[in-house]
Tab-separated table of C-alpha atoms and ligand atoms in Angstrom:
chain	number	residue	atom	x	y	z
A	101	UNK	CA	11.379	-24.990	-1.971
A	102	UNK	CA	9.887	-21.580	-1.888
A	103	UNK	CA	12.427	-18.650	-3.088
A	104	UNK	CA	10.536	-15.629	-1.947
A	105	UNK	CA	9.453	-16.515	1.643
A	106	UNK	CA	11.020	-18.458	4.742
A	107	UNK	CA	8.741	-20.817	6.304
A	108	UNK	CA	9.763	-21.987	9.990
A	109	UNK	CA	8.022	-23.403	12.998
A	110	UNK	CA	9.693	-21.431	15.656
A	111	UNK	CA	7.694	-22.483	18.924
A	112	UNK	CA	5.232	-25.236	19.667
A	113	UNK	CA	2.033	-25.042	17.538
A	114	UNK	CA	3.362	-22.000	15.556
A	115	UNK	CA	4.179	-21.361	11.933
A	116	UNK	CA	5.858	-18.371	10.601
A	117	UNK	CA	5.833	-17.151	7.051
A	118	UNK	CA	8.647	-14.196	6.458
A	119	UNK	CA	8.106	-12.311	3.188
A	120	UNK	CA	11.894	-12.432	1.754
A	121	UNK	CA	12.322	-10.130	-1.323
A	122	UNK	CA	14.296	-7.519	0.531
A	123	UNK	CA	15.357	-5.752	-2.731
A	124	UNK	CA	11.928	-5.192	-3.816
A	125	UNK	CA	10.560	-4.241	-0.474
A	126	UNK	CA	8.662	-7.644	-0.331
A	127	UNK	CA	6.660	-6.621	-3.573
A	128	UNK	CA	3.774	-9.099	-4.202
A	129	UNK	CA	4.371	-10.673	-7.351
A	130	UNK	CA	2.781	-13.804	-8.512
A	131	UNK	CA	5.520	-16.170	-7.144
A	132	UNK	CA	5.000	-14.645	-3.883
A	133	UNK	CA	1.145	-15.201	-3.927
A	134	UNK	CA	1.706	-18.988	-4.839
A	135	UNK	CA	4.289	-19.322	-2.346
A	136	UNK	CA	2.481	-17.627	0.300
A	137	UNK	CA	-0.861	-19.181	-0.217
A	138	UNK	CA	0.576	-22.701	-0.359
A	139	UNK	CA	2.465	-22.537	2.804
A	140	UNK	CA	-0.474	-21.065	4.540
A	141	UNK	CA	-2.543	-23.874	3.556
A	142	UNK	CA	0.089	-26.354	4.380
A	143	UNK	CA	0.259	-24.994	7.782
A	144	UNK	CA	-3.480	-24.707	7.953
A	145	UNK	CA	-3.814	-28.474	7.087
A	146	UNK	CA	-1.234	-29.532	10.188
A	147	UNK	CA	-3.395	-30.204	13.239
A	148	UNK	CA	-0.224	-29.527	15.416
A	149	UNK	CA	-0.341	-25.870	14.127
A	150	UNK	CA	-2.793	-23.404	15.941
A	151	UNK	CA	-1.734	-20.102	14.798
A	152	UNK	CA	0.355	-18.577	11.908
A	153	UNK	CA	2.486	-15.340	12.132
A	154	UNK	CA	2.984	-13.585	8.572
A	155	UNK	CA	5.767	-11.132	8.476
A	156	UNK	CA	8.254	-8.794	6.375
A	157	UNK	CA	11.333	-7.205	6.964
A	158	UNK	CA	11.994	-3.966	9.273
A	159	UNK	CA	11.603	-1.805	6.495
A	160	UNK	CA	8.581	-3.248	4.567
A	161	UNK	CA	6.042	-5.777	5.500
A	162	UNK	CA	5.218	-5.507	1.626
A	163	UNK	CA	5.313	-2.238	-0.484
A	164	UNK	CA	2.282	-3.660	-2.484
A	165	UNK	CA	1.686	-5.647	-5.441
A	166	UNK	CA	4.818	-5.823	-7.887
A	167	UNK	CA	4.426	-2.770	-9.723
A	168	UNK	CA	7.155	-3.660	-12.512
A	169	UNK	CA	5.334	-7.156	-12.798
A	170	UNK	CA	1.801	-5.639	-13.254
A	171	UNK	CA	3.188	-2.754	-15.612
A	172	UNK	CA	2.955	-4.546	-19.247
A	173	UNK	CA	-0.420	-6.083	-18.379
A	174	UNK	CA	-3.662	-5.340	-20.483
A	175	UNK	CA	-7.169	-5.326	-19.529
A	176	UNK	CA	-7.529	-8.536	-21.123
A	177	UNK	CA	-4.624	-10.052	-19.497
A	178	UNK	CA	-5.572	-9.186	-15.966
A	179	UNK	CA	-9.515	-9.873	-16.351
A	180	UNK	CA	-8.472	-13.377	-18.074
A	181	UNK	CA	-6.387	-14.366	-15.210
A	182	UNK	CA	-8.414	-12.743	-12.821
A	183	UNK	CA	-5.404	-11.149	-11.260
A	184	UNK	CA	-4.987	-11.222	-7.458
A	185	UNK	CA	-8.102	-13.732	-7.084
A	186	UNK	CA	-5.443	-16.255	-5.956
A	187	UNK	CA	-5.220	-14.213	-2.689
A	188	UNK	CA	-8.592	-15.349	-1.658
A	189	UNK	CA	-6.906	-18.810	-0.625
A	190	UNK	CA	-5.475	-17.107	2.367
A	191	UNK	CA	-8.988	-15.861	3.718
A	192	UNK	CA	-10.048	-19.618	3.373
A	193	UNK	CA	-7.040	-20.511	5.985
A	194	UNK	CA	-8.941	-21.600	9.104
A	195	UNK	CA	-5.913	-21.361	11.443
A	196	UNK	CA	-5.639	-17.925	13.309
A	197	UNK	CA	-3.333	-15.594	11.233
A	198	UNK	CA	-1.180	-12.993	12.799
A	199	UNK	CA	0.342	-10.086	10.854
A	200	UNK	CA	3.555	-8.676	12.308
A	201	UNK	CA	3.785	-5.197	10.456
A	202	UNK	CA	7.018	-3.135	10.510
A	203	UNK	CA	7.873	-0.373	7.900
A	204	UNK	CA	5.780	0.094	4.891
A	205	UNK	CA	2.407	-1.849	4.422
A	206	UNK	CA	1.028	-0.272	1.451
A	207	UNK	CA	-1.442	-1.199	-1.500
A	208	UNK	CA	-1.367	-5.152	-1.534
A	209	UNK	CA	0.831	-4.934	1.693
A	210	UNK	CA	-1.801	-3.274	3.686
A	211	UNK	CA	-4.542	-5.726	2.105
A	212	UNK	CA	-2.459	-8.422	2.863
A	213	UNK	CA	-1.995	-7.599	6.470
A	214	UNK	CA	-5.982	-6.923	6.605
A	215	UNK	CA	-6.409	-10.336	5.300
A	216	UNK	CA	-4.915	-11.575	8.681
A	217	UNK	CA	-7.077	-12.001	11.827
A	218	UNK	CA	-4.554	-10.126	14.389
A	219	UNK	CA	-2.638	-7.114	13.170
A	220	UNK	CA	0.597	-6.270	15.332
A	221	UNK	CA	2.094	-3.097	14.272
A	222	UNK	CA	5.720	-1.945	15.152
A	223	UNK	CA	5.860	1.631	15.850
A	224	UNK	CA	7.580	2.138	12.260
A	225	UNK	CA	4.674	0.712	10.695
A	226	UNK	CA	3.260	2.946	7.753
A	227	UNK	CA	-0.213	1.960	6.216
A	228	UNK	CA	-1.938	3.126	2.901
A	229	UNK	CA	-3.656	2.631	-0.284
A	230	UNK	CA	-1.557	4.449	-2.793
A	231	UNK	CA	-2.916	2.750	-5.875
A	232	UNK	CA	-4.628	5.692	-7.124
A	233	UNK	CA	-1.108	7.400	-7.634
A	234	UNK	CA	-0.611	4.710	-10.079
A	235	UNK	CA	-3.850	5.503	-11.974
A	236	UNK	CA	-5.364	2.368	-10.550
A	237	UNK	CA	-7.683	1.236	-7.330
A	238	UNK	CA	-6.969	-1.333	-4.506
A	239	UNK	CA	-7.367	-4.852	-6.164
A	240	UNK	CA	-6.662	-7.016	-3.087
A	241	UNK	CA	-9.865	-6.242	-1.066
A	242	UNK	CA	-8.584	-2.706	0.192
A	243	UNK	CA	-11.698	-0.915	-0.570
A	244	UNK	CA	-13.858	-3.290	1.103
A	245	UNK	CA	-11.685	-4.361	4.285
A	246	UNK	CA	-10.361	-0.911	4.626
A	247	UNK	CA	-13.812	0.601	4.942
A	248	UNK	CA	-15.208	-1.972	7.135
A	249	UNK	CA	-12.148	-1.508	9.362
A	250	UNK	CA	-11.883	2.167	9.423
A	251	UNK	CA	-15.305	3.562	8.312
A	252	UNK	CA	-15.748	5.144	5.125
A	253	UNK	CA	-14.325	8.650	5.927
A	254	UNK	CA	-10.917	7.503	6.359
A	255	UNK	CA	-10.755	4.527	3.701
A	256	UNK	CA	-12.083	7.536	1.110
A	257	UNK	CA	-9.491	9.713	2.325
A	258	UNK	CA	-6.672	6.932	2.034
A	259	UNK	CA	-7.857	5.487	-1.392
A	260	UNK	CA	-8.704	8.884	-2.762
A	261	UNK	CA	-5.327	10.733	-1.743
A	262	UNK	CA	-3.021	7.540	-1.607
A	263	UNK	CA	-1.291	9.071	1.585
A	264	UNK	CA	0.021	7.099	4.155
A	265	UNK	CA	-1.006	6.979	7.950
A	266	UNK	CA	1.454	6.221	10.652
A	267	UNK	CA	0.723	3.633	13.032
A	268	UNK	CA	-0.846	5.711	15.749
A	269	UNK	CA	-3.417	6.793	13.507
A	270	UNK	CA	-3.865	3.500	12.222
A	271	UNK	CA	-4.700	1.957	15.774
A	272	UNK	CA	-6.939	4.986	16.529
A	273	UNK	CA	-8.942	4.040	13.575
A	274	UNK	CA	-9.185	0.401	14.569
A	275	UNK	CA	-6.944	-0.807	11.649
A	276	UNK	CA	-4.193	-2.301	14.279
A	277	UNK	CA	-4.959	-4.596	17.072
A	278	UNK	CA	-1.571	-3.404	19.164
A	279	UNK	CA	1.197	-1.152	18.671
A	280	UNK	CA	4.337	-2.712	19.907
A	281	UNK	CA	8.360	-1.488	19.988
A	282	UNK	CA	10.249	-2.334	16.586
A	283	UNK	CA	12.703	-4.539	18.233
A	284	UNK	CA	10.205	-6.856	20.034
A	285	UNK	CA	7.565	-7.058	16.954
A	286	UNK	CA	8.386	-10.596	16.201
A	287	UNK	CA	8.991	-11.539	19.865
A	288	UNK	CA	5.526	-10.091	20.551
A	289	UNK	CA	3.951	-11.857	17.460
A	290	UNK	CA	5.247	-15.313	18.430
A	291	UNK	CA	4.099	-14.929	22.161
A	292	UNK	CA	0.685	-14.126	20.906
A	293	UNK	CA	0.474	-16.982	18.455
A	294	UNK	CA	1.683	-19.172	21.038
A	295	UNK	CA	-1.066	-17.982	23.472
A	296	UNK	CA	-3.618	-18.336	20.744
A	297	UNK	CA	-1.982	-22.032	20.020
A	298	UNK	CA	-2.417	-22.887	23.700
A	299	UNK	CA	-6.221	-22.341	23.496
A	300	UNK	CA	-8.690	-25.078	22.196
A	301	UNK	CA	-7.813	-25.304	18.485
A	302	UNK	CA	-11.574	-26.078	17.507
A	303	UNK	CA	-12.715	-22.994	19.533
A	304	UNK	CA	-10.002	-20.467	18.240
A	305	UNK	CA	-11.260	-21.517	14.970
A	306	UNK	CA	-14.827	-21.335	15.493
A	307	UNK	CA	-14.082	-17.479	17.371
A	308	UNK	CA	-12.141	-16.547	14.024
A	309	UNK	CA	-15.118	-17.794	11.888
A	310	UNK	CA	-17.596	-16.077	13.922
A	311	UNK	CA	-15.922	-12.941	13.931
A	312	UNK	CA	-15.366	-13.019	10.317
A	313	UNK	CA	-19.166	-13.487	9.792
A	314	UNK	CA	-19.472	-9.810	11.138
A	315	UNK	CA	-17.701	-8.660	7.908
A	316	UNK	CA	-19.487	-11.201	5.555
A	317	UNK	CA	-23.237	-10.708	6.529
A	318	UNK	CA	-25.682	-8.246	8.326
A	319	UNK	CA	-25.968	-8.142	12.227
A	320	UNK	CA	-29.054	-10.331	12.697
A	321	UNK	CA	-27.390	-13.068	10.369
A	322	UNK	CA	-24.208	-12.699	12.211
A	323	UNK	CA	-25.536	-13.022	15.389
A	324	UNK	CA	-27.501	-15.895	14.656
A	325	UNK	CA	-24.293	-17.443	13.195
A	326	UNK	CA	-22.495	-16.703	16.315
A	327	UNK	CA	-25.133	-18.362	18.520
A	328	UNK	CA	-25.285	-21.627	16.543
A	329	UNK	CA	-21.479	-21.857	16.546
A	330	UNK	CA	-21.510	-20.971	20.345
A	331	UNK	CA	-23.886	-24.280	20.644
A	332	UNK	CA	-21.473	-26.128	18.671
A	333	UNK	CA	-18.812	-25.847	21.008
A	334	UNK	CA	-20.694	-27.667	23.721
A	335	UNK	CA	-20.190	-30.819	21.313
A	336	UNK	CA	-16.365	-30.521	22.130
A	337	UNK	CA	-14.188	-32.067	25.185
A	338	UNK	CA	-12.563	-28.745	25.429
A	339	UNK	CA	-15.689	-27.176	26.496
A	340	UNK	CA	-16.215	-29.574	29.203
A	341	UNK	CA	-12.828	-29.497	30.327
A	342	UNK	CA	-12.546	-25.380	30.322
A	343	UNK	CA	-15.589	-25.108	32.214
A	344	UNK	CA	-14.615	-27.845	34.759
A	345	UNK	CA	-11.349	-26.465	35.143
A	346	UNK	CA	-12.857	-23.176	35.911
A	347	UNK	CA	-15.185	-24.440	38.703
A	348	UNK	CA	-12.353	-26.674	39.781
A	349	UNK	CA	-9.923	-23.531	40.196
A	350	UNK	CA	-7.224	-25.070	37.888
A	351	UNK	CA	-5.990	-24.542	34.430
A	352	UNK	CA	-7.528	-26.402	31.754
A	353	UNK	CA	-5.641	-29.207	29.789
A	354	UNK	CA	-7.296	-28.898	26.152
A	355	UNK	CA	-7.208	-31.802	23.821
A	356	UNK	CA	-8.463	-29.968	20.705
A	357	UNK	CA	-11.242	-32.526	20.349
B	296	HXC	C1	7.798	-3.388	-7.454
B	296	HXC	C2	8.942	-2.061	-5.765
B	296	HXC	C3	7.587	-1.745	-5.227
B	296	HXC	C4	6.221	-2.213	-5.678
B	296	HXC	C5	9.088	-0.772	-4.124
B	296	HXC	N1	9.782	-1.534	-5.328
B	296	HXC	N2	7.862	-0.965	-4.048
B	296	HXC	N3	8.951	-2.967	-7.147
B	296	HXC	N4	6.613	-2.968	-6.934
B	296	HXC	N5	5.348	-2.202	-5.100
B	296	HXC	C6	11.391	-1.566	-5.448
B	296	HXC	C7	11.806	-0.032	-6.149
B	296	HXC	O1	11.203	-0.043	-7.542
B	296	HXC	C8	13.333	-0.464	-5.721
B	296	HXC	O2	13.684	-1.163	-6.606
B	296	HXC	C9	13.251	-1.093	-4.419
B	296	HXC	O3	11.827	-1.909	-4.098
B	296	HXC	C10	13.496	0.019	-3.229
B	296	HXC	O4	12.402	0.968	-3.468
B	296	HXC	P1	12.726	2.531	-3.357
B	296	HXC	O5	11.427	3.160	-3.866
B	296	HXC	O6	14.079	2.869	-3.791
B	296	HXC	O7	12.769	2.625	-1.635
B	296	HXC	P2	12.171	4.207	-0.813
B	296	HXC	O8	12.808	5.389	-1.653
B	296	HXC	O9	12.690	3.845	0.484
B	296	HXC	O10	10.660	4.197	-1.253
B	296	HXC	C11	9.800	3.054	-0.443
B	296	HXC	C12	8.559	3.158	-0.897
B	296	HXC	C13	8.352	3.313	-2.378
B	296	HXC	C14	8.146	4.543	-0.659
B	296	HXC	C15	7.531	2.307	-0.291
B	296	HXC	O11	9.384	2.172	-2.586
B	296	HXC	C16	7.176	3.184	-3.012
B	296	HXC	O12	6.529	4.008	-2.922
B	296	HXC	N6	6.875	2.031	-3.681
B	296	HXC	C17	5.510	2.132	-4.460
B	296	HXC	C18	4.399	1.773	-3.363
B	296	HXC	C19	3.164	1.599	-4.091
B	296	HXC	O13	2.631	2.046	-4.947
B	296	HXC	N7	2.361	0.496	-3.703
B	296	HXC	C20	1.056	0.467	-4.141
B	296	HXC	C21	1.404	-0.719	-5.404
B	296	HXC	S1	-0.351	-1.449	-6.331
B	296	HXC	P3	15.123	-0.714	-7.577
B	296	HXC	O14	15.500	-2.117	-8.571
B	296	HXC	O15	14.781	0.506	-8.284
B	296	HXC	O16	15.899	-0.756	-6.544
B	296	HXC	C22	-0.951	-2.474	-5.313
B	296	HXC	C23	-2.260	-2.772	-5.921
B	296	HXC	C24	-2.619	-3.396	-6.981
B	296	HXC	O17	-0.429	-2.856	-4.340
B	296	HXC	C25	-3.972	-3.596	-7.173
B	296	HXC	C26	-4.899	-2.844	-8.498
B	296	HXC	C27	-3.992	-3.298	-9.902
């Protein structure tokens, strides 16, 4: 049984992972890494699940990697263990992942939110990469994903000063999909997850894969990849059903085939 997270299935087709280390503001230690990646992989393998929500508490999505755990480590310790490489497993999850962020999303917390596909933020959310204030740099993809999300100018500002940005600035910069009132964050996240889970699961996975290609490749390669995957959707029954339903002016019934 996991000790640092809660895993539930609050609605049909929806998995929910809640970070649960409130005393440490959900700091991401090695146990959290193992439990989140295992829970996400298990939900990903479940063909009944069409979307996964990852959330924290009202005060903190996650205040970063666990500084107390990192403090005694030497260079050779972190290098030999390839510290943080385990988080890459989350980026191999093919089911759409929705981050529901309230409060602090700092350092590894911001990086974890950026590993998700849709980022819903409460009006209380604060984002930042304060690693520089600890004498280190982002170690879970922040320098790369933040730069791709908000551009060089703001990524440099955040990574070099360690300052936090509020949710309006984060949305203006393109980091956040949508801002919602803190009180309805989870409801909105679950409704979004249910909506995605109600789509053709293969089409949703393909859309996720194609958008992510924009992050991984150049434009020409990315557009070719998108076109080939688009062609592939014509091998599914859901494409036949979706287009037939449109022409017949009715709601589609997807079978995820
Ligand atoms: C371990 C943490 C923690 C963290 C908070 N806590 N953040 N423990 N790792 N990242 C603990 C505190 O030590 C404290 O425990 C408890 O949580 C509550 O925190 P407070 O500081 O008392 O709360 P508050 O005054 O409200 O301030 C909130 C905060 C502050 C602004 C978020 O906690 C903070 O600045 N945290 C560190 C943020 C940070 O630097 N993150 C980046 C980490 S490095 P006790 O036991 O004292 O009550 C990283 C990437 C590393 O993420 C990759 C490169 C190697």
